[in-house]
PDB file of C-alpha atoms in Angstrom:
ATOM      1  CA  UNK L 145    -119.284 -17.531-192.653  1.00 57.00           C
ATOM      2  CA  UNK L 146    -118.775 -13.939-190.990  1.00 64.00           C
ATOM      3  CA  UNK L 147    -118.871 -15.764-187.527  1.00 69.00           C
ATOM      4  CA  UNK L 148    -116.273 -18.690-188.782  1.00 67.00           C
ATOM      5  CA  UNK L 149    -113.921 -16.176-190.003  1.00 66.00           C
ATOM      6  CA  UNK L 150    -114.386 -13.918-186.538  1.00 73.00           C
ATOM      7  CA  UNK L 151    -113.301 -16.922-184.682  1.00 75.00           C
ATOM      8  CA  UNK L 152    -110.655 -18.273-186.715  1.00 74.00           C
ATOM      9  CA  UNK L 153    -109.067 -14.892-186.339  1.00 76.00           C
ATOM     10  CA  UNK L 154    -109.788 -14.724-182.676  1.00 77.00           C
ATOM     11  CA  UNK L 155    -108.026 -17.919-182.273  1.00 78.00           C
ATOM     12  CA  UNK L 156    -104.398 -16.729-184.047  1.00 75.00           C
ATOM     13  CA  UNK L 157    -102.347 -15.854-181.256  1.00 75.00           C
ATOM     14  CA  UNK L 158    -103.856 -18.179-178.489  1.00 77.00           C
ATOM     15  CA  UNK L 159    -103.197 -21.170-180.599  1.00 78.00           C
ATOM     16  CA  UNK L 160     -99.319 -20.166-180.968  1.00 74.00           C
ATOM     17  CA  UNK L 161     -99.165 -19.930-176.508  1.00 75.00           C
ATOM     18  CA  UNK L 162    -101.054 -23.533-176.933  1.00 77.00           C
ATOM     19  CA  UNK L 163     -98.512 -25.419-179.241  1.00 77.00           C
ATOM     20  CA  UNK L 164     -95.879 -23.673-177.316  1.00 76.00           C
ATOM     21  CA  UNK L 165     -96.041 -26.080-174.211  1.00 78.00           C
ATOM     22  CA  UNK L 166     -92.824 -24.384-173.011  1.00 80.00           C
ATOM     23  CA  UNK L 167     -93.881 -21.022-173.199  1.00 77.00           C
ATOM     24  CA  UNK L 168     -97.219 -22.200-171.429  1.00 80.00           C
ATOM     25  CA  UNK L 169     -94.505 -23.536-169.014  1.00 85.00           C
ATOM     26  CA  UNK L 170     -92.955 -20.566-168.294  1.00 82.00           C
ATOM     27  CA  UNK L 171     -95.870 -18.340-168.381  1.00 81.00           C
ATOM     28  CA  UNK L 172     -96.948 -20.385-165.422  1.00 86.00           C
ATOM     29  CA  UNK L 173     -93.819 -19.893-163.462  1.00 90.00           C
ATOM     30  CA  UNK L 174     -93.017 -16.437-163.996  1.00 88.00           C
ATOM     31  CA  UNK L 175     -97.165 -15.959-162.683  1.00 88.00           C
ATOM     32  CA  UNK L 176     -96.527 -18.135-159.775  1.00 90.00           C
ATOM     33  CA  UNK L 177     -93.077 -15.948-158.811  1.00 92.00           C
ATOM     34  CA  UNK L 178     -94.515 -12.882-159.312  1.00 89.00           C
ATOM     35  CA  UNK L 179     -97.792 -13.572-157.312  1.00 91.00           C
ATOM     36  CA  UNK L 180     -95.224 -14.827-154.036  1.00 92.00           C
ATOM     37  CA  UNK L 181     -93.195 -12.086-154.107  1.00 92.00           C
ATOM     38  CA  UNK L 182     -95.425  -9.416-154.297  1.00 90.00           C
ATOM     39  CA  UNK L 183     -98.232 -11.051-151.616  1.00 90.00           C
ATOM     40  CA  UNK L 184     -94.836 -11.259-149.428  1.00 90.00           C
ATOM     41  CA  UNK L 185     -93.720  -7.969-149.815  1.00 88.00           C
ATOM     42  CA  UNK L 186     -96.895  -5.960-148.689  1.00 86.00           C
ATOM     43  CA  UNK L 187     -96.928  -8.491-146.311  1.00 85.00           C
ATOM     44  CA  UNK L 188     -93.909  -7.092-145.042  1.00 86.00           C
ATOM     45  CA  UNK L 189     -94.352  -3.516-145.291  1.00 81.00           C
ATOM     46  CA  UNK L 190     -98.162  -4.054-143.229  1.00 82.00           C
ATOM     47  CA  UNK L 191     -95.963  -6.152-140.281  1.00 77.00           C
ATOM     48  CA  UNK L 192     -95.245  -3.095-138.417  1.00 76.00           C
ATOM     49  CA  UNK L 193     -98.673  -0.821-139.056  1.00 75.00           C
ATOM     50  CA  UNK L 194    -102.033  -1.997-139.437  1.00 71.00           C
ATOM     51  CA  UNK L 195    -103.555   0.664-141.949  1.00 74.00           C
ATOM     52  CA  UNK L 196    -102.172   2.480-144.420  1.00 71.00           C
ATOM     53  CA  UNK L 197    -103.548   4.716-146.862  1.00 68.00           C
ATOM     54  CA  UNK L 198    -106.695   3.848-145.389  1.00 70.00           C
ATOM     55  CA  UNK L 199    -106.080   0.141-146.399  1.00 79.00           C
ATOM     56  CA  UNK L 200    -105.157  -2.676-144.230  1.00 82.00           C
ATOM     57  CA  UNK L 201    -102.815  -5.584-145.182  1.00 86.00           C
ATOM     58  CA  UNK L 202    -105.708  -7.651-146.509  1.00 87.00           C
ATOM     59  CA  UNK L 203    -106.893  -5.171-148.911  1.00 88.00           C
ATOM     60  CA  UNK L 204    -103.039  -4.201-150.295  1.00 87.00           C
ATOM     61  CA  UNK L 205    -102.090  -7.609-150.643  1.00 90.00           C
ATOM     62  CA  UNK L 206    -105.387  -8.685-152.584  1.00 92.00           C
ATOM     63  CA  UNK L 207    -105.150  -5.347-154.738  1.00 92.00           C
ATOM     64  CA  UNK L 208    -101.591  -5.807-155.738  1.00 91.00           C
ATOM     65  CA  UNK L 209    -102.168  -9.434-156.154  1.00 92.00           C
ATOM     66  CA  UNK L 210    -105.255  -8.914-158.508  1.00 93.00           C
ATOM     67  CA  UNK L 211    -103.022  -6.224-160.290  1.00 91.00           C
ATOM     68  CA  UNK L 212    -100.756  -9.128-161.378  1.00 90.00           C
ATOM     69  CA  UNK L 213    -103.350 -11.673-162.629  1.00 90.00           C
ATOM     70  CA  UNK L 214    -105.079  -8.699-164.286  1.00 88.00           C
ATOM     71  CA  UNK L 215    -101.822  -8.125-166.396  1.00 82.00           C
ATOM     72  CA  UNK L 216    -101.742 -11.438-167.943  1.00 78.00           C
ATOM     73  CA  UNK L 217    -105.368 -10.320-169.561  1.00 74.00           C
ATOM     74  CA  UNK L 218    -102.793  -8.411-172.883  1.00 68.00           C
ATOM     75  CA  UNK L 219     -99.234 -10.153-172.057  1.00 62.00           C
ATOM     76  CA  UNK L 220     -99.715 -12.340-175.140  1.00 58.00           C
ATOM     77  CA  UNK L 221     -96.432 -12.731-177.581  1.00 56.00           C
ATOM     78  CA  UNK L 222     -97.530 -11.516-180.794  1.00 61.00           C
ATOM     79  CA  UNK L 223     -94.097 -10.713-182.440  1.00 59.00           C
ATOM     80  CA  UNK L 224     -93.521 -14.666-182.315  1.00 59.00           C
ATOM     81  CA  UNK L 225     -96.492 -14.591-184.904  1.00 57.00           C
ATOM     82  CA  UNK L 226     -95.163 -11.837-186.915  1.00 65.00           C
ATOM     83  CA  UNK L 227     -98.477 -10.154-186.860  1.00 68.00           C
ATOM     84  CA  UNK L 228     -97.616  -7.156-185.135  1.00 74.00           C
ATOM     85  CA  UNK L 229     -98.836  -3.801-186.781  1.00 76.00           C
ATOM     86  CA  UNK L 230     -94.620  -2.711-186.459  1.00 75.00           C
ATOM     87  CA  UNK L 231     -93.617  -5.978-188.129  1.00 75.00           C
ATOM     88  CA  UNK L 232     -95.881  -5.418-190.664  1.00 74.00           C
ATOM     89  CA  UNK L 233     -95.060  -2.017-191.469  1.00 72.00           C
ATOM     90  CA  UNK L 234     -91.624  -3.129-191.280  1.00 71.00           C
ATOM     91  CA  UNK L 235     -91.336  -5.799-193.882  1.00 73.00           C
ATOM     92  CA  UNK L 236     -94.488  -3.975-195.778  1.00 71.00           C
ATOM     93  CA  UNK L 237     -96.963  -6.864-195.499  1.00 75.00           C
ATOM     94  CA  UNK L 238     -99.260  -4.502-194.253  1.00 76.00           C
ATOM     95  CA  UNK L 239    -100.756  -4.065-197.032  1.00 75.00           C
ATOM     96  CA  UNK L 240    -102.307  -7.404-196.809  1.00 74.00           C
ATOM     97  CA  UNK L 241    -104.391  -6.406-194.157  1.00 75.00           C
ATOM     98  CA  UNK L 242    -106.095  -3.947-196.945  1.00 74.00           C
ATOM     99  CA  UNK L 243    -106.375  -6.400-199.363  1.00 74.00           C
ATOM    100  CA  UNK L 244    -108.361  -8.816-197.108  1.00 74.00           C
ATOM    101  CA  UNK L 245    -112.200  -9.147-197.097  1.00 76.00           C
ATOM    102  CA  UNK L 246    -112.208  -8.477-193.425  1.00 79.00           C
ATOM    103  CA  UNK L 247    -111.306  -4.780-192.418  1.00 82.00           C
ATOM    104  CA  UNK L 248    -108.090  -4.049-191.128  1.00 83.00           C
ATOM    105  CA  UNK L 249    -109.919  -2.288-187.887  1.00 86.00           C
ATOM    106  CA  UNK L 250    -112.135  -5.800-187.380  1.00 86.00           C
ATOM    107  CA  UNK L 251    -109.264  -8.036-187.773  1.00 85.00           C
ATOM    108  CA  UNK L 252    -107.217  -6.029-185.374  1.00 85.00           C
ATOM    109  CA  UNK L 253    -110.073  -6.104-182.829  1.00 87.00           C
ATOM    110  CA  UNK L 254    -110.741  -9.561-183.374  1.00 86.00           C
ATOM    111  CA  UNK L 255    -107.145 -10.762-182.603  1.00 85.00           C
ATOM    112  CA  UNK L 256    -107.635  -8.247-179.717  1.00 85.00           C
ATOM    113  CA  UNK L 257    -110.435 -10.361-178.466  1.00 87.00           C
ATOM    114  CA  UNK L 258    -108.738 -13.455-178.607  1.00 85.00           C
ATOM    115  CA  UNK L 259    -106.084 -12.375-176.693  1.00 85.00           C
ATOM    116  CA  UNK L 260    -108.077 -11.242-173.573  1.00 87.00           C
ATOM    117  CA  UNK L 261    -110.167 -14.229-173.597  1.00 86.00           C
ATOM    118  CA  UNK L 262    -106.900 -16.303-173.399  1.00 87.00           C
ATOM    119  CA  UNK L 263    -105.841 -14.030-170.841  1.00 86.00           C
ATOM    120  CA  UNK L 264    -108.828 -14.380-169.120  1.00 89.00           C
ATOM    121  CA  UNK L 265    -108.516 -17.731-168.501  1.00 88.00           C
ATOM    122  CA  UNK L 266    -104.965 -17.118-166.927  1.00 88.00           C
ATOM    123  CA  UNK L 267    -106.008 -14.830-164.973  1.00 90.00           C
ATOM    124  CA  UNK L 268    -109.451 -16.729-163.583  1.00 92.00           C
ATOM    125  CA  UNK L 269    -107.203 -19.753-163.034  1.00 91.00           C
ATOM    126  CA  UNK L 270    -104.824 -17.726-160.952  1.00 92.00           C
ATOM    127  CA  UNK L 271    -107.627 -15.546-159.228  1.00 94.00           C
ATOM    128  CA  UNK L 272    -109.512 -19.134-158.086  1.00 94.00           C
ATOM    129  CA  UNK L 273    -106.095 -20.772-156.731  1.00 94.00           C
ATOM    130  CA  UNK L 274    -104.966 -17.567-154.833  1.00 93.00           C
ATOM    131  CA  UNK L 275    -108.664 -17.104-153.428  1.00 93.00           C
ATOM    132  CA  UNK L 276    -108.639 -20.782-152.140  1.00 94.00           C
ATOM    133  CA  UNK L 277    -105.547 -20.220-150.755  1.00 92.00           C
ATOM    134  CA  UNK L 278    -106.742 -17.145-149.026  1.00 90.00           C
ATOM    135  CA  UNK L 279    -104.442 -14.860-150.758  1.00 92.00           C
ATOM    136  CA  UNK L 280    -106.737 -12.354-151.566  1.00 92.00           C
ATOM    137  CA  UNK L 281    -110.140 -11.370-150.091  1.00 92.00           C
ATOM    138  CA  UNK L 282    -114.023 -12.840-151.998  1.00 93.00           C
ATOM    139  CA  UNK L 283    -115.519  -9.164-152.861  1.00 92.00           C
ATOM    140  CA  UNK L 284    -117.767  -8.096-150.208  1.00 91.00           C
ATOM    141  CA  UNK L 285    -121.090  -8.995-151.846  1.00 92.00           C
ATOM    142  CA  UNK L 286    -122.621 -10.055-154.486  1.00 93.00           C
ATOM    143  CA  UNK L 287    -123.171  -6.133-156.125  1.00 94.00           C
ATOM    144  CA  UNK L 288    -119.258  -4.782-155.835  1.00 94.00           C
ATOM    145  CA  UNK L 289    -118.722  -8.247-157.354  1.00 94.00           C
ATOM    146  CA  UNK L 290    -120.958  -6.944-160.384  1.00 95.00           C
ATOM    147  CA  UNK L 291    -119.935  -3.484-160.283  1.00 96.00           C
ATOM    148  CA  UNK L 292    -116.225  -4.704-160.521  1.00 95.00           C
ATOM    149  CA  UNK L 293    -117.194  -7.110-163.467  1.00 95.00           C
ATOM    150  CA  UNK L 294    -118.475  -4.284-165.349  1.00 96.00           C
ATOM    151  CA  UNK L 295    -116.063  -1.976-164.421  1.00 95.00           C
ATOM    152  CA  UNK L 296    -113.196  -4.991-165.241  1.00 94.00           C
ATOM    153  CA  UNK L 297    -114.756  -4.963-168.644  1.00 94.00           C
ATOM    154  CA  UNK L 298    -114.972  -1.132-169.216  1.00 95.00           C
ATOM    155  CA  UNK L 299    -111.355  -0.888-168.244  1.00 93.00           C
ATOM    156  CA  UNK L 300    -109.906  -3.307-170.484  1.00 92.00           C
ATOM    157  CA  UNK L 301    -112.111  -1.479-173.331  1.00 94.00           C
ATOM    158  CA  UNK L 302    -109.929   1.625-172.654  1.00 94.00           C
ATOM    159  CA  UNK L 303    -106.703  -0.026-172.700  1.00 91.00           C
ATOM    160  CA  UNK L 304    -107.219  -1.723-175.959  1.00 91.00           C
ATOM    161  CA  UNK L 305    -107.890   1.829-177.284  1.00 93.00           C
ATOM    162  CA  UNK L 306    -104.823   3.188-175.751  1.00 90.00           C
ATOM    163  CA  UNK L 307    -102.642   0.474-176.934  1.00 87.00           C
ATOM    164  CA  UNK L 308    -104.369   0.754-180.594  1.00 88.00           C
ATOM    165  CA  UNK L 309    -103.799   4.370-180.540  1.00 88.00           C
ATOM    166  CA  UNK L 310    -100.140   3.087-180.288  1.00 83.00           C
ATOM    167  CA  UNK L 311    -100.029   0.922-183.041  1.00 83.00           C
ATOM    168  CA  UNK L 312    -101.304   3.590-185.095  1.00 83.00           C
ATOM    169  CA  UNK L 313     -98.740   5.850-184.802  1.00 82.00           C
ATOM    170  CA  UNK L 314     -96.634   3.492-186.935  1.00 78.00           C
ATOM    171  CA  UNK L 315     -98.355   4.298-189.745  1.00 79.00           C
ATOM    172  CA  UNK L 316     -96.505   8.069-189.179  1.00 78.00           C
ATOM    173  CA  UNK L 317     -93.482   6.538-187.418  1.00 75.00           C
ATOM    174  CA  UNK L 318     -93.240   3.215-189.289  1.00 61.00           C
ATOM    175  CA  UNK L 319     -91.199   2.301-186.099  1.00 64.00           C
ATOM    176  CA  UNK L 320     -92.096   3.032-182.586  1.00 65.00           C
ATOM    177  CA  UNK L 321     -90.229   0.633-179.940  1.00 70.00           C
ATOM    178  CA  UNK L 322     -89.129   3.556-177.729  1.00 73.00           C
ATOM    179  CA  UNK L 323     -92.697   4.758-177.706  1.00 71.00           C
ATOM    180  CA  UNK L 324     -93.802   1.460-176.657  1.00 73.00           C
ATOM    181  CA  UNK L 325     -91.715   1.014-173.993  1.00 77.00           C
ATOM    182  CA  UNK L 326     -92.845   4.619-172.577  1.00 80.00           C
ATOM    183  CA  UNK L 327     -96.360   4.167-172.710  1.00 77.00           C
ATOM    184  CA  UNK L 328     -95.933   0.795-171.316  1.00 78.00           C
ATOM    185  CA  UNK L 329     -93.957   2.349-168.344  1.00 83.00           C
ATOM    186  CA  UNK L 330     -96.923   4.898-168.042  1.00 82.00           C
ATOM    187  CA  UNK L 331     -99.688   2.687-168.280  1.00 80.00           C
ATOM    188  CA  UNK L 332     -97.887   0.469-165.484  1.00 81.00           C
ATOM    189  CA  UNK L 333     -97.471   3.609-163.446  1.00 84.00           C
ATOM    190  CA  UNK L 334    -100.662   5.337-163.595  1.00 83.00           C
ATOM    191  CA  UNK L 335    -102.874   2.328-163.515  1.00 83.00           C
ATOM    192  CA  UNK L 336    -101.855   1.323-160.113  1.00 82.00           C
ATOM    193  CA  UNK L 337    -100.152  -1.482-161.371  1.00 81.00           C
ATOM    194  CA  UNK L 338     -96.670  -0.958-159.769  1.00 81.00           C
ATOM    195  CA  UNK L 339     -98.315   0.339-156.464  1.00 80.00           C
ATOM    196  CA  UNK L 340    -101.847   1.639-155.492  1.00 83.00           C
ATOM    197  CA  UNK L 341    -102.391   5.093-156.708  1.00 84.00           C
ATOM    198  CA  UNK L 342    -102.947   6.747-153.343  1.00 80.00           C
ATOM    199  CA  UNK L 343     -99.839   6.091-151.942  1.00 81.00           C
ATOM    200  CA  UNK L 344     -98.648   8.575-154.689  1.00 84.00           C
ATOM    201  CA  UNK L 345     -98.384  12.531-154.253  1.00 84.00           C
ATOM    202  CA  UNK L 346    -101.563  14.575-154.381  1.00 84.00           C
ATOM    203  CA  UNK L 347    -100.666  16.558-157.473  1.00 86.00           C
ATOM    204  CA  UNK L 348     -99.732  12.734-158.710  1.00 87.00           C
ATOM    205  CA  UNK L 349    -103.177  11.465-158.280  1.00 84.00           C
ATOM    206  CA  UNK L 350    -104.675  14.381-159.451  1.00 86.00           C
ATOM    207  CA  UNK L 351    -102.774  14.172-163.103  1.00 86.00           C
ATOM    208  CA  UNK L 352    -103.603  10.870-163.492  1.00 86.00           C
ATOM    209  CA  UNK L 353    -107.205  11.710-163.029  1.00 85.00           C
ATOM    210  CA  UNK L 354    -106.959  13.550-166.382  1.00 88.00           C
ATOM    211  CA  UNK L 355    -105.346  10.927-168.360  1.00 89.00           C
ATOM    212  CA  UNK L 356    -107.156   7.377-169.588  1.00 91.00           C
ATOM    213  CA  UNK L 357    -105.003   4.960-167.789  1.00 90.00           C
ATOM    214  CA  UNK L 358    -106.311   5.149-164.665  1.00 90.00           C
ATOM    215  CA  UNK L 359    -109.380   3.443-165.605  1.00 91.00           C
ATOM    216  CA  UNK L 360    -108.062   0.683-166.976  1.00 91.00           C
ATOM    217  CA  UNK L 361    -107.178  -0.968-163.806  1.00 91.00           C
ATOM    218  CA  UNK L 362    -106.967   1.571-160.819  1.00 91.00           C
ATOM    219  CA  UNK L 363    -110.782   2.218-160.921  1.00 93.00           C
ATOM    220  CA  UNK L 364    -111.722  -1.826-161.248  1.00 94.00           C
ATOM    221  CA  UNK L 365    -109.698  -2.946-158.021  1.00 93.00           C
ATOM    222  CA  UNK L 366    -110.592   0.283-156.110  1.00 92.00           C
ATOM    223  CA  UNK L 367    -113.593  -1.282-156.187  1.00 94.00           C
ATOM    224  CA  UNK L 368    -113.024  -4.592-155.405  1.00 94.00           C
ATOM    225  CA  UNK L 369    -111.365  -3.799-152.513  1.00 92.00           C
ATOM    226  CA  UNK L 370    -114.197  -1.536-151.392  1.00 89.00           C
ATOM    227  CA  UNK L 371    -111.791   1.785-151.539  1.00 89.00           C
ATOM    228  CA  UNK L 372    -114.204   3.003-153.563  1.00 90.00           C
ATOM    229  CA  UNK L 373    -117.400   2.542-152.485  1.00 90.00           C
ATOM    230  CA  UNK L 374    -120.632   1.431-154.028  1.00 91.00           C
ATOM    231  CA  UNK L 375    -122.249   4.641-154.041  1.00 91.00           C
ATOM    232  CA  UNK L 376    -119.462   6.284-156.222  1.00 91.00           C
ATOM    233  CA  UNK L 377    -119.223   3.655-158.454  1.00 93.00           C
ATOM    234  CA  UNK L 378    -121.869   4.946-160.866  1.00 94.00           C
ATOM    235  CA  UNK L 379    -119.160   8.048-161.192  1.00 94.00           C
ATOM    236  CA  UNK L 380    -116.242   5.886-161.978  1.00 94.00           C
ATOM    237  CA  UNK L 381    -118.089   3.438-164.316  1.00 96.00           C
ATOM    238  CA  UNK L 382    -119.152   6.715-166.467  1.00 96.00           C
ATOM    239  CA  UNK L 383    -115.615   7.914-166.102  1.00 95.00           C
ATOM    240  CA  UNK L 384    -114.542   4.997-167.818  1.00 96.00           C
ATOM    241  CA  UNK L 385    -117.356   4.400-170.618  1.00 96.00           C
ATOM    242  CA  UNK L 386    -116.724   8.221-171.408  1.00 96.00           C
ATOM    243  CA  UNK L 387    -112.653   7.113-172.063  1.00 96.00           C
ATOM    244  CA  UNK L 388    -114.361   4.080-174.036  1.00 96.00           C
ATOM    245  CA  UNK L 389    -116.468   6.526-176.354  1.00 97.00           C
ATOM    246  CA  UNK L 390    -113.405   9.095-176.685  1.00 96.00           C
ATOM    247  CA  UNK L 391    -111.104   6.436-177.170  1.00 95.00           C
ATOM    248  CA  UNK L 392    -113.470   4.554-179.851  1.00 95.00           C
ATOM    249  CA  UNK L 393    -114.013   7.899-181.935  1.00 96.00           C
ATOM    250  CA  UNK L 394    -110.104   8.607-182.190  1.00 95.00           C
ATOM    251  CA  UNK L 395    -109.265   5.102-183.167  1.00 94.00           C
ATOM    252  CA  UNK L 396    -111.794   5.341-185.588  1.00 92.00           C
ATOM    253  CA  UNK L 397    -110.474   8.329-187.543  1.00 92.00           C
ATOM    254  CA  UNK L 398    -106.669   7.415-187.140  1.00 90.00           C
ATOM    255  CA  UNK L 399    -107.742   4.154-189.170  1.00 87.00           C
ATOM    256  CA  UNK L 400    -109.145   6.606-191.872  1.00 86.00           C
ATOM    257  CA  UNK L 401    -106.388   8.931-192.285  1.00 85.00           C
ATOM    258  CA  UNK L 402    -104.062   5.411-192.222  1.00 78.00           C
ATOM    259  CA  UNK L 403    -105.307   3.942-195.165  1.00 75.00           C
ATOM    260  CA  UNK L 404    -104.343   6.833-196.836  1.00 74.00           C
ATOM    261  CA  UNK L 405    -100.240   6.246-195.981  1.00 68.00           C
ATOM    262  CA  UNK L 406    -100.090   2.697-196.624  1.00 65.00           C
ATOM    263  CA  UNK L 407     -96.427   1.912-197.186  1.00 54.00           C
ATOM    264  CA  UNK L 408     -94.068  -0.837-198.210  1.00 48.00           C
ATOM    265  CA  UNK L 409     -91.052  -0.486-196.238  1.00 49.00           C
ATOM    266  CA  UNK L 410     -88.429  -3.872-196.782  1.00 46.00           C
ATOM    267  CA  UNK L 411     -90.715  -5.736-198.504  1.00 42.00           C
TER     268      UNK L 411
END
């Protein structure tokens, strides 16, 4: 029963992109667009040099082209649902997720899961086509394959933290749009998402070093690519399972000290 009701809940949000054949449609475009236009715009900055930043145009083009698939992993729409922790603590159904026989922290994880596993399969689809194609480079063997799987894993473990950590906070800010828009911003920015992060300042690089996002992408397509090599990867990977446990711990209390300021607010 435990395993029905795990999967039924996994299934929420991926079932509303599947009877959405328009927003399927459109997810599908907006992939294709973004996966042209930024293959043909490192493209175009490599015509004229042939490394940069210690990378050539082959490794820039499959790391920013793997940094777009690897978005579509949490770029799910949950406020179509209404099953947003801000929606809830907006019309006060939140409550409901206290009243359940599944805990509020296993039902959020669960969804979680679901998600990324829909994801996934965007972003496998997307990584097969553009590999055929010859977008983007095979890893160089079989091990930084394994190493990035791991580390892949890992790194979506400590965003799902950081983004939880966010959705907490409305349980002290009931609403927190202009919070979510800056940690998006951040996130996009120091995970190497809008551009490698060694094309960045020094001092830049050696900020984001102290902060979790980093490891949610930066650190799995480093690898890939082979700018970080296989003999440092042991370093990163702890890096990022040390985030994990951090992460984990924090979420954990916040969920304790938010049952205790459960509030109806419009509803």
């Amino acid at each position: 029963m435990a395993v029905l009701h795990a999967w039924r809940t996994a299934r929420v949000t991926p079932l509303g992109e599947l009877h959405t054949p328009p927003r399927m449609t459109a997810v599908l475009l907006r992939l294709t667009v973004q996966v042209i236009l930024v293959a043909s715009l490192w493209h175009g900055l490599y015509s004229h040099t042939g490394t940069t930043a210690g990378l050539d145009v082959d490794q820039a083009v499959t790391y920013a082209v793997l940094a777009v698939l690897a978005s579509r992993l949490r770029e799910l729409d949950q406020f179509s649902g209404r099953d947003t922790v801000i929606q809830h603590m907006h019309f006060g159904t939140i409550v409901y997720w206290y009243l359940r026989p599944l805990p509020p922290q296993r039902y959020h994880a669960l969804r979680a899961l679901g998600e990324q596993l829909y994801g996934f399969a965007w972003a496998l689809g997307g990584y097969v086509v553009c590999l055929a194609a010859g977008v983007v480079e095979p890893p160089k063997s079989a091990a930084v394959a394994g190493v990035f799987a791991l580390s892949l894993v890992l790194g979506q473990l400590v965003l799902y933290f950081v983004m939880l950590v966010l959705d907490q906070l409305c349980f002290w800010t009931v609403r927190n749009n202009a919070a979510m828009l800056i940690l998006i911003f951040a996130q996009n920015l120091l995970s190497g998402v809008y551009a490698p992060l060694w094309f960045f300042p020094d001092w830049f690089v050696t900020m984001s070093q102290f902060l979790p996002f980093q490891a949610t992408l930066s650190v799995p397509l480093s690898l890939y690519i082979g700018r970080i090599p296989l003999s440092d990867a042991a370093g990163q990977l702890a890096i990022q399972a040390v985030w994990v446990v951090l992460l984990f711990l924090f979420t954990r209390f916040l969920w304790r000290r938010a049952a205790r300021r459960v509030m109806s607010q419009g509803g």
